[in-house]
Coordinates of C-alpha atoms (C1' of nucleotides) in Angstrom, one line a residue:
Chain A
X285 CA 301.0 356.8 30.0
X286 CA 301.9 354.6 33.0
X287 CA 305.1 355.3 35.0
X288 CA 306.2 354.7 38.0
X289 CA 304.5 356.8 40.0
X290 CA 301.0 356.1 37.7
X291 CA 301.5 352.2 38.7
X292 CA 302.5 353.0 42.2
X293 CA 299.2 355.0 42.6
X294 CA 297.2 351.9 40.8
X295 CA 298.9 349.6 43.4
X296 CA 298.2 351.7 46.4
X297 CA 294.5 351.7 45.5
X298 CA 294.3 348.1 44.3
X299 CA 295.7 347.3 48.4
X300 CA 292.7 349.2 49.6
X301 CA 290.0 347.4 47.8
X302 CA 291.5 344.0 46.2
X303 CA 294.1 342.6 49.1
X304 CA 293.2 339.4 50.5
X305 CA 290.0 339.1 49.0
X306 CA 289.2 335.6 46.5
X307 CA 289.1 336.1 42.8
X308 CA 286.1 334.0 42.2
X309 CA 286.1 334.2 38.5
X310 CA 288.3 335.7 35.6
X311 CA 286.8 336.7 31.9
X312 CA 288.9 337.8 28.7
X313 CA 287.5 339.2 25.4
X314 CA 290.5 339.5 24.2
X315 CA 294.2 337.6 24.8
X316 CA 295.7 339.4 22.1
X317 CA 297.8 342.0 24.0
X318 CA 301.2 343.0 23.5
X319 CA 301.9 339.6 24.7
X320 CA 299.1 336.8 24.0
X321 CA 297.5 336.0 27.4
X322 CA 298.0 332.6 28.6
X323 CA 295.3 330.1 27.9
X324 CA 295.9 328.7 31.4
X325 CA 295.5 332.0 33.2
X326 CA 291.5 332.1 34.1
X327 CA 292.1 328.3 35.5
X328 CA 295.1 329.1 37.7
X329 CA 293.8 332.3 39.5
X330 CA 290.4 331.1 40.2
X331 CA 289.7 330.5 43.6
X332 CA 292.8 331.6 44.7
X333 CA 293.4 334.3 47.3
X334 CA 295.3 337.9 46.3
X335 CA 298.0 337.6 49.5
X336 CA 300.1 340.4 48.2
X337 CA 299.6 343.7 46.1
X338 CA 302.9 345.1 44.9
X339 CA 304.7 347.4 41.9
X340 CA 307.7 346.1 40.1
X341 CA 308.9 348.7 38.1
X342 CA 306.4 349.4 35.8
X343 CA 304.6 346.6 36.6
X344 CA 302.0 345.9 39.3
X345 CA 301.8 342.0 40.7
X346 CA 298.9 340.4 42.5
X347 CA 300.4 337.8 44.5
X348 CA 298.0 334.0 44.6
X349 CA 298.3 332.4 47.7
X350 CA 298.5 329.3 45.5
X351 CA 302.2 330.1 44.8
X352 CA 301.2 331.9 41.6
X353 CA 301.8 335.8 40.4
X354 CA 299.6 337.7 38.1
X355 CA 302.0 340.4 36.1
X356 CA 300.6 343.3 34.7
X357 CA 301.4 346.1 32.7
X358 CA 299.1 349.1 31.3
X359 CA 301.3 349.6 28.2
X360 CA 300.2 353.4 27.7
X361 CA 296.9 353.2 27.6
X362 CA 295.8 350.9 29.9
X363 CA 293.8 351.7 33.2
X364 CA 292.3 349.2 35.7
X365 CA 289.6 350.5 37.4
X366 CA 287.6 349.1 40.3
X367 CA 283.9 348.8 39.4
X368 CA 280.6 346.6 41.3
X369 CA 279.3 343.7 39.4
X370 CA 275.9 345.2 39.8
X371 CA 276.6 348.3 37.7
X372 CA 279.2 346.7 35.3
X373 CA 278.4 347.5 31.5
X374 CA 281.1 346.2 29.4
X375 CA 283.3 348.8 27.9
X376 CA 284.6 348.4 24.5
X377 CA 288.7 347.8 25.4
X378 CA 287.8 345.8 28.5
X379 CA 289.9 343.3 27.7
X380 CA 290.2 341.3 31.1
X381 CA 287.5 341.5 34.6
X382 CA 288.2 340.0 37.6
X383 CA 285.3 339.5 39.9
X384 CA 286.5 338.6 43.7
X385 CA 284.6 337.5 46.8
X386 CA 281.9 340.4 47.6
X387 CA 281.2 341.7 43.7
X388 CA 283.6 344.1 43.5
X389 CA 285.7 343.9 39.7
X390 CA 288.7 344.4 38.4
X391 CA 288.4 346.2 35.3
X392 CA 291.6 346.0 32.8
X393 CA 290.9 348.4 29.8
X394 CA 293.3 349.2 27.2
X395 CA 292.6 351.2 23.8
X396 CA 296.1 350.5 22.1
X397 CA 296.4 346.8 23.4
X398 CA 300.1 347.8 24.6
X399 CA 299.6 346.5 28.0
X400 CA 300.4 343.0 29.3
X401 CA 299.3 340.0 31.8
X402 CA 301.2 336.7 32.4
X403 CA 301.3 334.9 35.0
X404 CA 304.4 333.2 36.8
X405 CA 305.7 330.8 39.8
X406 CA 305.8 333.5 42.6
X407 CA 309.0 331.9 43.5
X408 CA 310.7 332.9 40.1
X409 CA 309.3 336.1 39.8
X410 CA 313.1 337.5 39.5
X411 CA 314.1 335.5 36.7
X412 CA 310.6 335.8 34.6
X413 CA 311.4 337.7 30.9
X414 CA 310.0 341.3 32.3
X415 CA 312.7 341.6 34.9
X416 CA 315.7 339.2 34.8
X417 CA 317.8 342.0 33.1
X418 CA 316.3 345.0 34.9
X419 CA 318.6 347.3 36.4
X420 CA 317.6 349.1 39.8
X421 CA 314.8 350.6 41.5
X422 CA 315.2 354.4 41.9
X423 CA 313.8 354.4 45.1
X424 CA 316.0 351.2 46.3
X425 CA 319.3 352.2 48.3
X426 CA 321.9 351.3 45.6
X427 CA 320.7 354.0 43.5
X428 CA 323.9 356.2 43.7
X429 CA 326.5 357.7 41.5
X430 CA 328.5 354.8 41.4
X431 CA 325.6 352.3 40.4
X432 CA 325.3 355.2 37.8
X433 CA 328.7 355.7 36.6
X434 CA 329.2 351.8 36.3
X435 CA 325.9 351.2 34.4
X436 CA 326.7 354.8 31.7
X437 CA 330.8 354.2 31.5
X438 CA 330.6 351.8 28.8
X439 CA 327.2 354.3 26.7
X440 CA 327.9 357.0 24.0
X441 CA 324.0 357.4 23.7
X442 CA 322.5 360.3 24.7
X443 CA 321.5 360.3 28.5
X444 CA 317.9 361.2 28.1
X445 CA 317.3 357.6 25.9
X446 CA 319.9 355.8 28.5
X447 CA 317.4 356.9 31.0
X448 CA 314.4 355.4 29.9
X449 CA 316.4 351.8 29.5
X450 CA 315.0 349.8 32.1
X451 CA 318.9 347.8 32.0
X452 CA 320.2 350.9 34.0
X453 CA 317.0 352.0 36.1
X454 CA 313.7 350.7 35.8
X455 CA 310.1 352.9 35.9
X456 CA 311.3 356.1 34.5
X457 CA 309.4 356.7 31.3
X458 CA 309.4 359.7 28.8
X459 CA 308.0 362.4 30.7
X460 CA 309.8 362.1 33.7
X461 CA 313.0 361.7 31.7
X462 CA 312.7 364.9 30.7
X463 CA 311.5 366.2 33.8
X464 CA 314.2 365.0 35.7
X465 CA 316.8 366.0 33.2
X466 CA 315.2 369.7 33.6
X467 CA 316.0 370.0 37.1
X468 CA 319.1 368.2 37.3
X469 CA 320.4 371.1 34.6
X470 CA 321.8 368.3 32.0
X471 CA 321.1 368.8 28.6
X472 CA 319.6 365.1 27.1
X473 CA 321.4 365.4 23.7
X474 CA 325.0 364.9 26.7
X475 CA 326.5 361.8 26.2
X476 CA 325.7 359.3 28.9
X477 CA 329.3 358.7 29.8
X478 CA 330.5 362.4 30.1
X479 CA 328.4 363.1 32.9
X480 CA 330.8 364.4 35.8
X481 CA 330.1 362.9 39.4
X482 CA 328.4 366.1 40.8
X483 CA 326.0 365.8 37.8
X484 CA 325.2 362.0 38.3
X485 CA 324.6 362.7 42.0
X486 CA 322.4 365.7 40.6
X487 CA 320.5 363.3 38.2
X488 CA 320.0 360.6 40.7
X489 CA 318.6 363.3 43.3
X490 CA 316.2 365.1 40.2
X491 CA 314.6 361.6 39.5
X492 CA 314.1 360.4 42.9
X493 CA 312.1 363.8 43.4
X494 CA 310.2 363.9 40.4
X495 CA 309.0 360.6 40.9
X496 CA 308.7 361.2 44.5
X497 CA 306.5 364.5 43.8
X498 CA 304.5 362.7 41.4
X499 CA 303.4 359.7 43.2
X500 CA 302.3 362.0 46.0
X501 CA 300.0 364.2 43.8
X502 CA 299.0 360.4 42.5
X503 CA 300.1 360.2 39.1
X504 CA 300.0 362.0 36.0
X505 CA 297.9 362.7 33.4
X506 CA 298.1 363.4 29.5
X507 CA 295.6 362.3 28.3
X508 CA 294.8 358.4 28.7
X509 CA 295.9 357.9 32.4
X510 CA 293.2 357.3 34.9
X511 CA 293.8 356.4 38.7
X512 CA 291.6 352.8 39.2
X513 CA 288.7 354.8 41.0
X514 CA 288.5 356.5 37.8
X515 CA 289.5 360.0 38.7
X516 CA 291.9 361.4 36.6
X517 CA 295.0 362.3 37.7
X518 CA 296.2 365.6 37.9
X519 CA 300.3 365.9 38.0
X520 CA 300.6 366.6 34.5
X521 CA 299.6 370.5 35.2
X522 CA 303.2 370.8 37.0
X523 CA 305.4 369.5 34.0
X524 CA 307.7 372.0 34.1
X525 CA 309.2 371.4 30.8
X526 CA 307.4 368.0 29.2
X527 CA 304.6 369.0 26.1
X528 CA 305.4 372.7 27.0
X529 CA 307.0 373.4 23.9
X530 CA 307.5 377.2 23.3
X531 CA 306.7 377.8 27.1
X532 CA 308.8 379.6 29.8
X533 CA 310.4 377.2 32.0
X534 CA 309.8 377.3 35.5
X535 CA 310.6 380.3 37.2
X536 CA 312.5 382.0 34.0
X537 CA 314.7 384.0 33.9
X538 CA 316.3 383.0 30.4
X539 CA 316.7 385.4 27.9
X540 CA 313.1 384.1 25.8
X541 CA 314.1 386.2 22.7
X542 CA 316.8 384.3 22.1
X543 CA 316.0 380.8 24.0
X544 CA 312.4 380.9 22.0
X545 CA 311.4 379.0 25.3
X546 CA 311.1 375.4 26.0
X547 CA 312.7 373.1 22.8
X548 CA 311.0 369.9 21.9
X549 CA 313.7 367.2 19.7
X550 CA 313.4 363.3 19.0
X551 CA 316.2 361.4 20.8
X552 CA 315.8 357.7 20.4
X553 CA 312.5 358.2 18.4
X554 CA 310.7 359.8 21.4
X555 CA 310.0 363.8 21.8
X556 CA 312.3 365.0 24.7
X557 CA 311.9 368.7 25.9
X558 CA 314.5 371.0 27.6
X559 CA 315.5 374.7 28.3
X560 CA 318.4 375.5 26.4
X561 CA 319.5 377.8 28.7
X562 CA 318.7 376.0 31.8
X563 CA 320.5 372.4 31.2
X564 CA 324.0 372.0 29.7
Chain B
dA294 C1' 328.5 344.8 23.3
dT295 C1' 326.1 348.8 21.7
dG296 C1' 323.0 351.4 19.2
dA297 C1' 319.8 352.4 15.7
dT298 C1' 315.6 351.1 13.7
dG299 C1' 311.2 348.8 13.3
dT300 C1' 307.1 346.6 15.4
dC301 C1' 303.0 346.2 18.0
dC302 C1' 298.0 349.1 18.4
dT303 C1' 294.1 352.5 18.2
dG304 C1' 292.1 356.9 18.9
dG305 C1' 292.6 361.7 18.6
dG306 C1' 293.9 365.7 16.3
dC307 C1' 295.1 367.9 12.3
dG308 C1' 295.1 369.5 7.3
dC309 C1' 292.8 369.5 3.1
Chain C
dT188 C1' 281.8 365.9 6.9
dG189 C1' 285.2 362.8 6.0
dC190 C1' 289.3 361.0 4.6
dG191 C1' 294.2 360.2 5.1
dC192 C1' 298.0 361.0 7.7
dC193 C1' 300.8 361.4 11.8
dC194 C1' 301.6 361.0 16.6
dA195 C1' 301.6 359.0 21.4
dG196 C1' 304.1 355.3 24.2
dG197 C1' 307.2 350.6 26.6
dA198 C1' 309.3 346.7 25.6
dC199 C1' 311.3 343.7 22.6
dA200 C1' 313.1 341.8 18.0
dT201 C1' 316.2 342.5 14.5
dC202 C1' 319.6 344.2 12.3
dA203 C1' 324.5 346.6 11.6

DNA sequence: ATGATGTCCTGGGCGC
DNA sequence: TGCGCCCAGGACATCA
């Protein structure tokens, strides 16, 4: 499932193969995606030059240079792939294809229909629905303890669900939630609010690296992830503690017998997984 | 304001 | 083998 390293990866590859090339024609089988695509999308991309590739928290734009954004998302489930028109067979979830000047496509498939495109004024990007109220990037500068204290002073929830909230930092998703909480040594069931300073600056520095780590080994993988060249990414091998219930953590040197290994719980209606011993 | 819960969607994996 | 059930996930709506 997308994250931010998984749409960082798509965004990287989408510069090498999409950037200022013409979208010459748009088709979608199917509109109805977590949000309905808009009917006037197909007529305001065509002909229009991709300027700029970028991510946006989870969210990967193609900038027009007629003033217009495309906004994507892959839900969980979603891939876009880069495929040539003349070997194109139509997949069963391609939902959207974009075919741009010299036959190369843009293939958008999604399975569970959780992903999204919309299109905004480039200009108002900031204040469309998907990121008015977003809180900061983890890789911008002003992710620091005191961004972090401010945003968790006022949250009794636990901090693994405060983390995935994209109101206090955006393009952290389950897995690395609980990856990051791993090697910061915080348990997620601690209240968001009682995390000390040395802690916060500890959590801050976990995420940036996990994040960091997996966008170098270009994305991870569970099981519906793809990078848009279609090889599967690999990252997910080096979870050190996310789907490895029962598992030794990294390096272990708990006592097993009575740790039982890694623990798997449901915090905010998501599985969350942690070494007992390891993060307190 | 905050948080808890439900909703969207389908395929894969499981138990019987 | 096949059926029903549960789970995966991000963002958002709707409650208390």
């Amino acid at each position: 499932m997308p994250e931010l390293p998984e749409i960082e990866t798509v965004k990287n590859y989408l510069n090498k193969v999409f950037l200022n090339k013409e979208i010459i024609s748009a088709k979608i089988t199917n509109r109805r995606l977590r949000k309905l695509i808009p009917d006037s999308f197909e007529k305001e991309i065509t002909n229009a030059e991709i300027v700029k590739i970028y991510r946006k928290a989870k969210y990967f734009i193609l900038e027009l240079d007629n003033g217009k954004s495309i906004i994507w998302h892959l839900g969980m489930s979603g891939t876009v792939e880069n495929k040539s028109k003349k070997n194109y067979q139509k997949l069963k979830h391609d939902h959207v294809v974009l075919e741009v000047d010299g036959g190369e496509l843009l293939v958008y498939n999604d399975a569970r229909r959780f992903g999204m495109v919309d299109i905004c004024e480039s200009a108002e990007i900031n204040q469309h629905s998907c990121f008015r109220d977003n809180g900061i990037e983890p890789f911008e500068k002003g992710f620091d303890e005191k961004y972090l204290k401010e945003k968790l002073k006022s949250k009794r929830i636990n901090i693994k669900t405060a983390l995935l909230d994209p109101k206090v930092v955006v393009g952290i998703g389950n897995i690395y939630a609980s990856e990051a909480l791993y090697y910061a040594g915080i348990s997620p069931f601690r209240e968001s609010n009682s995390l000390t300073k040395v802690e916060r600056n500890k959590l801050i520095e976990s995420i940036v690296m996990v994040l960091d780590r997996a966008i170098k080994a270009g994305g991870s993988s569970i099981r519906d992830y793809k990078k848009p060249d279609g090889e599967v990414g690999y990252f997910s091998l080096s979870h050190a503690v996310y789907g490895k219930e029962g598992q030794k953590c990294p390096n272990c040197n708990c006592d097993f017998e009575k740790t039982e290994g890694i623990k798997k719980s449901f915090l905010g209606g998501r599985s969350s997984f942690y070494c007992v011993s390891k993060q307190k």
